[in-house]
CSV table of C-alpha atoms in Angstrom, one decimal:
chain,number,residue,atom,x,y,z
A,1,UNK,CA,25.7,9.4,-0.2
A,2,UNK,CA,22.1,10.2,1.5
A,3,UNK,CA,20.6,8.5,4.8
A,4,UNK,CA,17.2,8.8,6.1
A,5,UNK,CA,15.6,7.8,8.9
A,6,UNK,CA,12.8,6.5,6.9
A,7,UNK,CA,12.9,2.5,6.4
A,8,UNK,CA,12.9,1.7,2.7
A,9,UNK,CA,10.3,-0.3,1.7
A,10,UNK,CA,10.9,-1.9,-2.4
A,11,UNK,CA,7.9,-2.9,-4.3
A,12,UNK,CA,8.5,-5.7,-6.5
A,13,UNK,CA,6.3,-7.0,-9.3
A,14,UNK,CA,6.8,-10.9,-10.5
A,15,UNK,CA,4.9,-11.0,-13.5
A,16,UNK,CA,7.5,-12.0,-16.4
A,17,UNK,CA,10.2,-12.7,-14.2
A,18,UNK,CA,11.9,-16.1,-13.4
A,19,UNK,CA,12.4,-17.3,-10.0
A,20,UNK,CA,16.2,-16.7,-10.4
A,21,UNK,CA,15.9,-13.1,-11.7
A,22,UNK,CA,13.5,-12.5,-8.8
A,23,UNK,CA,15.8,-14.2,-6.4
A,24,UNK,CA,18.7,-12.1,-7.5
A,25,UNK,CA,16.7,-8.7,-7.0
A,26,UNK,CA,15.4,-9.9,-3.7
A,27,UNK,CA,19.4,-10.4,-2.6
A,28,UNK,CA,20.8,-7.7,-3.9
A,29,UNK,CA,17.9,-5.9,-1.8
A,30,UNK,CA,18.9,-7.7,1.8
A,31,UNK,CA,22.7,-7.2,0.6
A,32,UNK,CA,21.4,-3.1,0.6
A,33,UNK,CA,19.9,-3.4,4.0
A,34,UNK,CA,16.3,-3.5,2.6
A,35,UNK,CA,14.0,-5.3,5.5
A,36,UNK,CA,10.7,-4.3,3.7
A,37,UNK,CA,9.4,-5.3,0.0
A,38,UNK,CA,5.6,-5.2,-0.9
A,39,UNK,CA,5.1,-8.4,-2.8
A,40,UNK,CA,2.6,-8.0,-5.8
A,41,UNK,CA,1.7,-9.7,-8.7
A,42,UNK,CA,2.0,-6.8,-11.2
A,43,UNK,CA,0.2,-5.9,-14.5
A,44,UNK,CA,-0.4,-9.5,-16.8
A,45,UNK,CA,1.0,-9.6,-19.9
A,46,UNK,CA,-1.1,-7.2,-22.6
A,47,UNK,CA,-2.8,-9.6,-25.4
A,48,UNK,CA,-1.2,-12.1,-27.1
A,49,UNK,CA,2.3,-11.8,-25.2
A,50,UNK,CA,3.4,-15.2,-23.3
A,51,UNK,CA,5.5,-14.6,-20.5
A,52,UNK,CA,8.3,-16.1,-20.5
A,53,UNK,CA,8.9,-19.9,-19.6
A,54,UNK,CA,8.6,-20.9,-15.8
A,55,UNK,CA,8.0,-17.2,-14.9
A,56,UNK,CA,6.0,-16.4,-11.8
A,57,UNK,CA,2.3,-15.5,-11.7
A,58,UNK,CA,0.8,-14.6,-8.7
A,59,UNK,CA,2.0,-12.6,-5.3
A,60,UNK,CA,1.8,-16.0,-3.2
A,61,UNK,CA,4.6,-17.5,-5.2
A,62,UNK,CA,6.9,-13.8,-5.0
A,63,UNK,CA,6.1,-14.1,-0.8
A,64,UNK,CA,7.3,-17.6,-0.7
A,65,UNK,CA,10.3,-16.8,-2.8
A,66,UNK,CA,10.8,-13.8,-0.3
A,67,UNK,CA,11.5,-16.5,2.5
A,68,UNK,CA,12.9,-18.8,0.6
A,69,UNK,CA,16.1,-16.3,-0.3
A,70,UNK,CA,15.9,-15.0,3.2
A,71,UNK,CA,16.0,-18.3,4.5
A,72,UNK,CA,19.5,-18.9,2.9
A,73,UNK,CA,20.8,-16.0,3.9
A,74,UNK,CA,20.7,-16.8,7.5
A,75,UNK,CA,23.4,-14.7,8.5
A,76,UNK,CA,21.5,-11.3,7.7
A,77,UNK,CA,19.1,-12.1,10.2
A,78,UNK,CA,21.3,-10.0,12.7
A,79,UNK,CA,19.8,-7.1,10.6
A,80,UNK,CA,16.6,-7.5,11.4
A,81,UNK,CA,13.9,-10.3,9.7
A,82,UNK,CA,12.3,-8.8,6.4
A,83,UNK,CA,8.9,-7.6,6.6
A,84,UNK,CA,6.8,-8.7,3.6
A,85,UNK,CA,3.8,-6.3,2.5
A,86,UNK,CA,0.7,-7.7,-0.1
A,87,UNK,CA,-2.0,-5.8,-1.8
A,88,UNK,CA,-6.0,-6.0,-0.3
A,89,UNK,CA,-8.7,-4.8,-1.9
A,90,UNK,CA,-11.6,-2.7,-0.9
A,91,UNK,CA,-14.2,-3.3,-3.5
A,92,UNK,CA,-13.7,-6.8,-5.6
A,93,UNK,CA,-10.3,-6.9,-7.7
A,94,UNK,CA,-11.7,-6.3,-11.3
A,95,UNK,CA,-10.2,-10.4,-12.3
A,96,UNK,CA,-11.8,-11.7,-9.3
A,97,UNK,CA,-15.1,-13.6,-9.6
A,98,UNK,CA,-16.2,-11.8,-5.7
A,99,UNK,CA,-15.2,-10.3,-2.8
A,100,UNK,CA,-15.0,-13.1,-1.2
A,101,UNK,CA,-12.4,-14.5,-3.4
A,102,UNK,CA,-10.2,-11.9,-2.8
A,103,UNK,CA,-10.7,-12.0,0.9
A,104,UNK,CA,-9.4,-15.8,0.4
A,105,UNK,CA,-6.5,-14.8,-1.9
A,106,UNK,CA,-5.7,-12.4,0.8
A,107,UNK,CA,-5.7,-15.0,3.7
A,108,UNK,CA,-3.3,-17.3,1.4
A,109,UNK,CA,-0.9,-14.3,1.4
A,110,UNK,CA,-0.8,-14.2,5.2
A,111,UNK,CA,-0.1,-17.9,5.2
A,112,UNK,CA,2.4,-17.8,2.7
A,113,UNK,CA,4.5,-15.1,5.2
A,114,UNK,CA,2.9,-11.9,4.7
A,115,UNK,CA,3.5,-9.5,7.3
A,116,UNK,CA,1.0,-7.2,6.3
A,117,UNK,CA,-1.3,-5.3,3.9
A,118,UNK,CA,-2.1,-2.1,2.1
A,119,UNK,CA,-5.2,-1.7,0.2
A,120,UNK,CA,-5.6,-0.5,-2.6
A,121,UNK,CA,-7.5,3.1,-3.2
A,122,UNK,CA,-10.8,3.5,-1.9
A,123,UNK,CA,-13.2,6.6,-1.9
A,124,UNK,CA,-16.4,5.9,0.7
A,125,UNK,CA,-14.6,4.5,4.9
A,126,UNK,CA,-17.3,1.7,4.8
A,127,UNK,CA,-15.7,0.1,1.8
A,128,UNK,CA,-12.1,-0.3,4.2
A,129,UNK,CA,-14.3,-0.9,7.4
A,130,UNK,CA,-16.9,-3.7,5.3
A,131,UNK,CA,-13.0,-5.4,4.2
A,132,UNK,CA,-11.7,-5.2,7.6
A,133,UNK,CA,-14.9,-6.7,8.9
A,134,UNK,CA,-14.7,-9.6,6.4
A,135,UNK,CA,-10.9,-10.4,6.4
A,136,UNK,CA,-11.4,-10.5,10.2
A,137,UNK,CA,-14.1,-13.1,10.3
A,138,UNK,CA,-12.4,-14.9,7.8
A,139,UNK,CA,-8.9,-15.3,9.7
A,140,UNK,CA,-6.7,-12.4,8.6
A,141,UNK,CA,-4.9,-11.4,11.7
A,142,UNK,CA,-2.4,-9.2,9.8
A,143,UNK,CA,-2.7,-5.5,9.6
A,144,UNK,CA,-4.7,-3.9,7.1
A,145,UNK,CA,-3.4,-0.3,6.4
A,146,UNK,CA,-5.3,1.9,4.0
A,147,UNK,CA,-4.0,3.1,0.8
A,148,UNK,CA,-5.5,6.8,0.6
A,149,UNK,CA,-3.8,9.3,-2.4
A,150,UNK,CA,-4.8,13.4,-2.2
A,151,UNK,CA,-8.1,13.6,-4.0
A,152,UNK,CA,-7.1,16.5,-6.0
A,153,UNK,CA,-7.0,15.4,-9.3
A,154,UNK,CA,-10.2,15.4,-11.3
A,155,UNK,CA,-8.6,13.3,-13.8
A,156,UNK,CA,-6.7,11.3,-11.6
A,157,UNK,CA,-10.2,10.6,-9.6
A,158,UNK,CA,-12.2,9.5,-13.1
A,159,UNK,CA,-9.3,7.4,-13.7
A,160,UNK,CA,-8.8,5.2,-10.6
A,161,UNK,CA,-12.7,5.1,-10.4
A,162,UNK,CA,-13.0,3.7,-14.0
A,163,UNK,CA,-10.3,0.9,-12.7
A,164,UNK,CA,-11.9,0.4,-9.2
A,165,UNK,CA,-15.3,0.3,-10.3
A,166,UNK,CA,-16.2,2.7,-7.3
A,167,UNK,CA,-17.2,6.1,-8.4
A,168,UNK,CA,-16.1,9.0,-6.1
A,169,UNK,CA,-18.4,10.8,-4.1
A,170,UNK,CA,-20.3,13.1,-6.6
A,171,UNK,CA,-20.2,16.2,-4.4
A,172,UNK,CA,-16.4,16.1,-4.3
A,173,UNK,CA,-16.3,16.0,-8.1
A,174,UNK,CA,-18.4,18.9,-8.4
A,175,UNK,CA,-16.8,20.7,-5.8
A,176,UNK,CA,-13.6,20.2,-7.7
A,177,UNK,CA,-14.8,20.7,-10.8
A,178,UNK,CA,-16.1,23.9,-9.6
A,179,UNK,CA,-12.9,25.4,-7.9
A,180,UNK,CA,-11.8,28.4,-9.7
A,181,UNK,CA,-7.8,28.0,-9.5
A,182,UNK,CA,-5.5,24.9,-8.4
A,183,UNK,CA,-5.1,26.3,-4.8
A,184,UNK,CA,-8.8,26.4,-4.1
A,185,UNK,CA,-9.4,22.4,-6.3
A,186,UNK,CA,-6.0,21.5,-3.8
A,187,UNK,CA,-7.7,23.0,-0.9
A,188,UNK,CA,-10.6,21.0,-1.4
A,189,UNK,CA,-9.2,18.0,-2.1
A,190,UNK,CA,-6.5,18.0,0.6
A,191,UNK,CA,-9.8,18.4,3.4
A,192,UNK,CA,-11.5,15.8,1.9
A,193,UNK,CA,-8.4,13.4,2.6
A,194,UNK,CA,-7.6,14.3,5.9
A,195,UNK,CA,-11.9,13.7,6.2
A,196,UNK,CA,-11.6,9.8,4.5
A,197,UNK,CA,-8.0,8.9,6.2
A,198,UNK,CA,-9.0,10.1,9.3
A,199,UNK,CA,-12.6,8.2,9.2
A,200,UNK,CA,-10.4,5.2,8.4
A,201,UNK,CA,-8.3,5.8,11.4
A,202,UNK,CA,-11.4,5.9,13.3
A,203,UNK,CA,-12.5,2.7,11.8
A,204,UNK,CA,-9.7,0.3,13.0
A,205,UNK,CA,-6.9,1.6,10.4
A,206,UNK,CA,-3.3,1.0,12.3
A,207,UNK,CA,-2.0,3.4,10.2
A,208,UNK,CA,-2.1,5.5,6.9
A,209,UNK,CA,0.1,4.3,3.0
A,210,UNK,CA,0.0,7.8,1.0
A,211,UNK,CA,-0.4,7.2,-2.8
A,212,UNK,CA,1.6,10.4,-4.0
A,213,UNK,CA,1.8,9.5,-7.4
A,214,UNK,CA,4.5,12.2,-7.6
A,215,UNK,CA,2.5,14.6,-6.5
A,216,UNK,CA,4.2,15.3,-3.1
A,217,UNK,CA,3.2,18.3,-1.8
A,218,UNK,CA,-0.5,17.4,-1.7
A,219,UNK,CA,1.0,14.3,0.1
A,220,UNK,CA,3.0,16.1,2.5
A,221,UNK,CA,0.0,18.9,3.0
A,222,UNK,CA,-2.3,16.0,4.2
A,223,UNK,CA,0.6,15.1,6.4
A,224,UNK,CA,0.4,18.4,8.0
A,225,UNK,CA,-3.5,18.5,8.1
A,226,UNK,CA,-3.2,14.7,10.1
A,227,UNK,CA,-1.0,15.8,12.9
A,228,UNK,CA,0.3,11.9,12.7
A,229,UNK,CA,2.8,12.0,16.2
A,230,UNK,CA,6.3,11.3,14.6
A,231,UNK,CA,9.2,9.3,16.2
A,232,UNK,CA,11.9,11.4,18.2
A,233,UNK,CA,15.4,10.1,17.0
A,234,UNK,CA,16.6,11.1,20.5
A,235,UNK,CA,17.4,14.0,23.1
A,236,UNK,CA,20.2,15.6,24.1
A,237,UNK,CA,21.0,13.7,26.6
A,238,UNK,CA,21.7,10.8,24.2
A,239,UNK,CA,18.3,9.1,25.7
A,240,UNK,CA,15.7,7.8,23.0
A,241,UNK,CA,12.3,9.2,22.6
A,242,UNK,CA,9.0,7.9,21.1
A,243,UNK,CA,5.3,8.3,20.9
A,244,UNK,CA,3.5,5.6,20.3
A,245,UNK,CA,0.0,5.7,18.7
A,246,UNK,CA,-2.5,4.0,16.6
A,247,UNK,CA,-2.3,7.2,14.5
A,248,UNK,CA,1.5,7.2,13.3
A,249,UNK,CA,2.1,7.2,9.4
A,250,UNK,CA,2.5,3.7,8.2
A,251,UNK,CA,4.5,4.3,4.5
């Protein structure tokens, strides 16, 4: 058996599942000890597939579900509530009709018992600071933590900014492009990271959610390049230490 110190936090998708299959997953998850899950909707059904009868199709219902099971399983409580995470979206979610709409979707999260957010990959700060702005003004009071991955990958990059909409900043792409080994494209990459997460930081962020996409030591060299104070799990003198900060590593 392992233990960590790090809180476990399952992501659970609800597209093409039932409410009973969900509710299963989510108990077998409290029964664990799991007190986070980031509710999302998942990918919908390619063409021509049906999902299947009475299945659940957006995030709002898998949050309400959330509390529903947690709810009947009162007695867990003593473990500490479960905190429930949604998606949130920099530039406009490529079904919605605006930015606006997913600002709302977003608010009926936080009423549905969201605890709070993680966007999803951005390139330029003033597309996390313009959706903090408007979620703010609109009513969201639940923290907004920015989903940054290491921009190391040139295909990686093209990808997420064909599915975004958003194109990276052209002088990073060339910059990569041009690197003459994987160190130097890494080195590169890794800077301009530290440069957007930090800039988000500076922006209002409460935090920082690493997209690794397996690729950990990029992650874990960003880490290092942050300098995000980390919790003490106590002293020697059995006391318990820790330092608090708007800067500490949210996921």
């Amino acid at each position: 058996m392992q233990e960590t110190t790090l809180r476990p936090l399952a992501h659970l998708t609800c597209v093409g599942n039932s409410p009973q299959e969900l509710a299963e997953i989510i108990g077998e998850l409290l029964d664990v000890g799991v007190r986070g899950i980031l509710a999302l909707r998942g990918d919908r059904p390619k063409d021509g597939e049906t999902p299947p009868p009475g299945s659940l199709r957006y995030a709002q219902d898998l949050i309400e579900l959330i509390r529903r099971v947690e709810q009947r399983r009162s007695a867990l409580l003593c473990a500490g509530r479960v905190a429930v995470g949604v998606a949130a979206y920099p530039t406009r979610h490529p079904e919605s009709p605006s930015e606006a709409h997913d600002v709302e979707v977003l608010l009926a999260k936080q009423r549905s018992g969201a605890d709070f957010a993680i966007t999803q990959v951005f390139f330029h700060t003033e597309q996390y600071a313009d959706l903090l702005a408007r979620a703010r003004r609109a009513g969201v009071t639940i923290p907004i933590i920015p989903g940054v991955m290491p921009l190391t990958s040139l295909r990686r990059l093209a990808r997420l900014g064909e599915l975004t909409g958003v194109e990276p900043a052209p002088e990073l792409i060339e910059r990569l492009a041009a690197a003459d080994t994987d160190a130097e494209r890494t080195r590169i990459g890794v800077s301009a990271t530290v440069d957007l997460a930090n800039a988000a930081l500076d922006a209002g962020a409460p935090g920082i959610h690493l997209y690794t996409f397996n690729e950990h030591a990029a992650a874990l060299d960003v880490l290092d390049k942050l300098a995000l104070p980390r919790p003490h799990r106590g002293n020697k003198n059995g006391g318990n230490r820790h330092t608090a900060s708007r800067r500490q590593l949210a996921s």
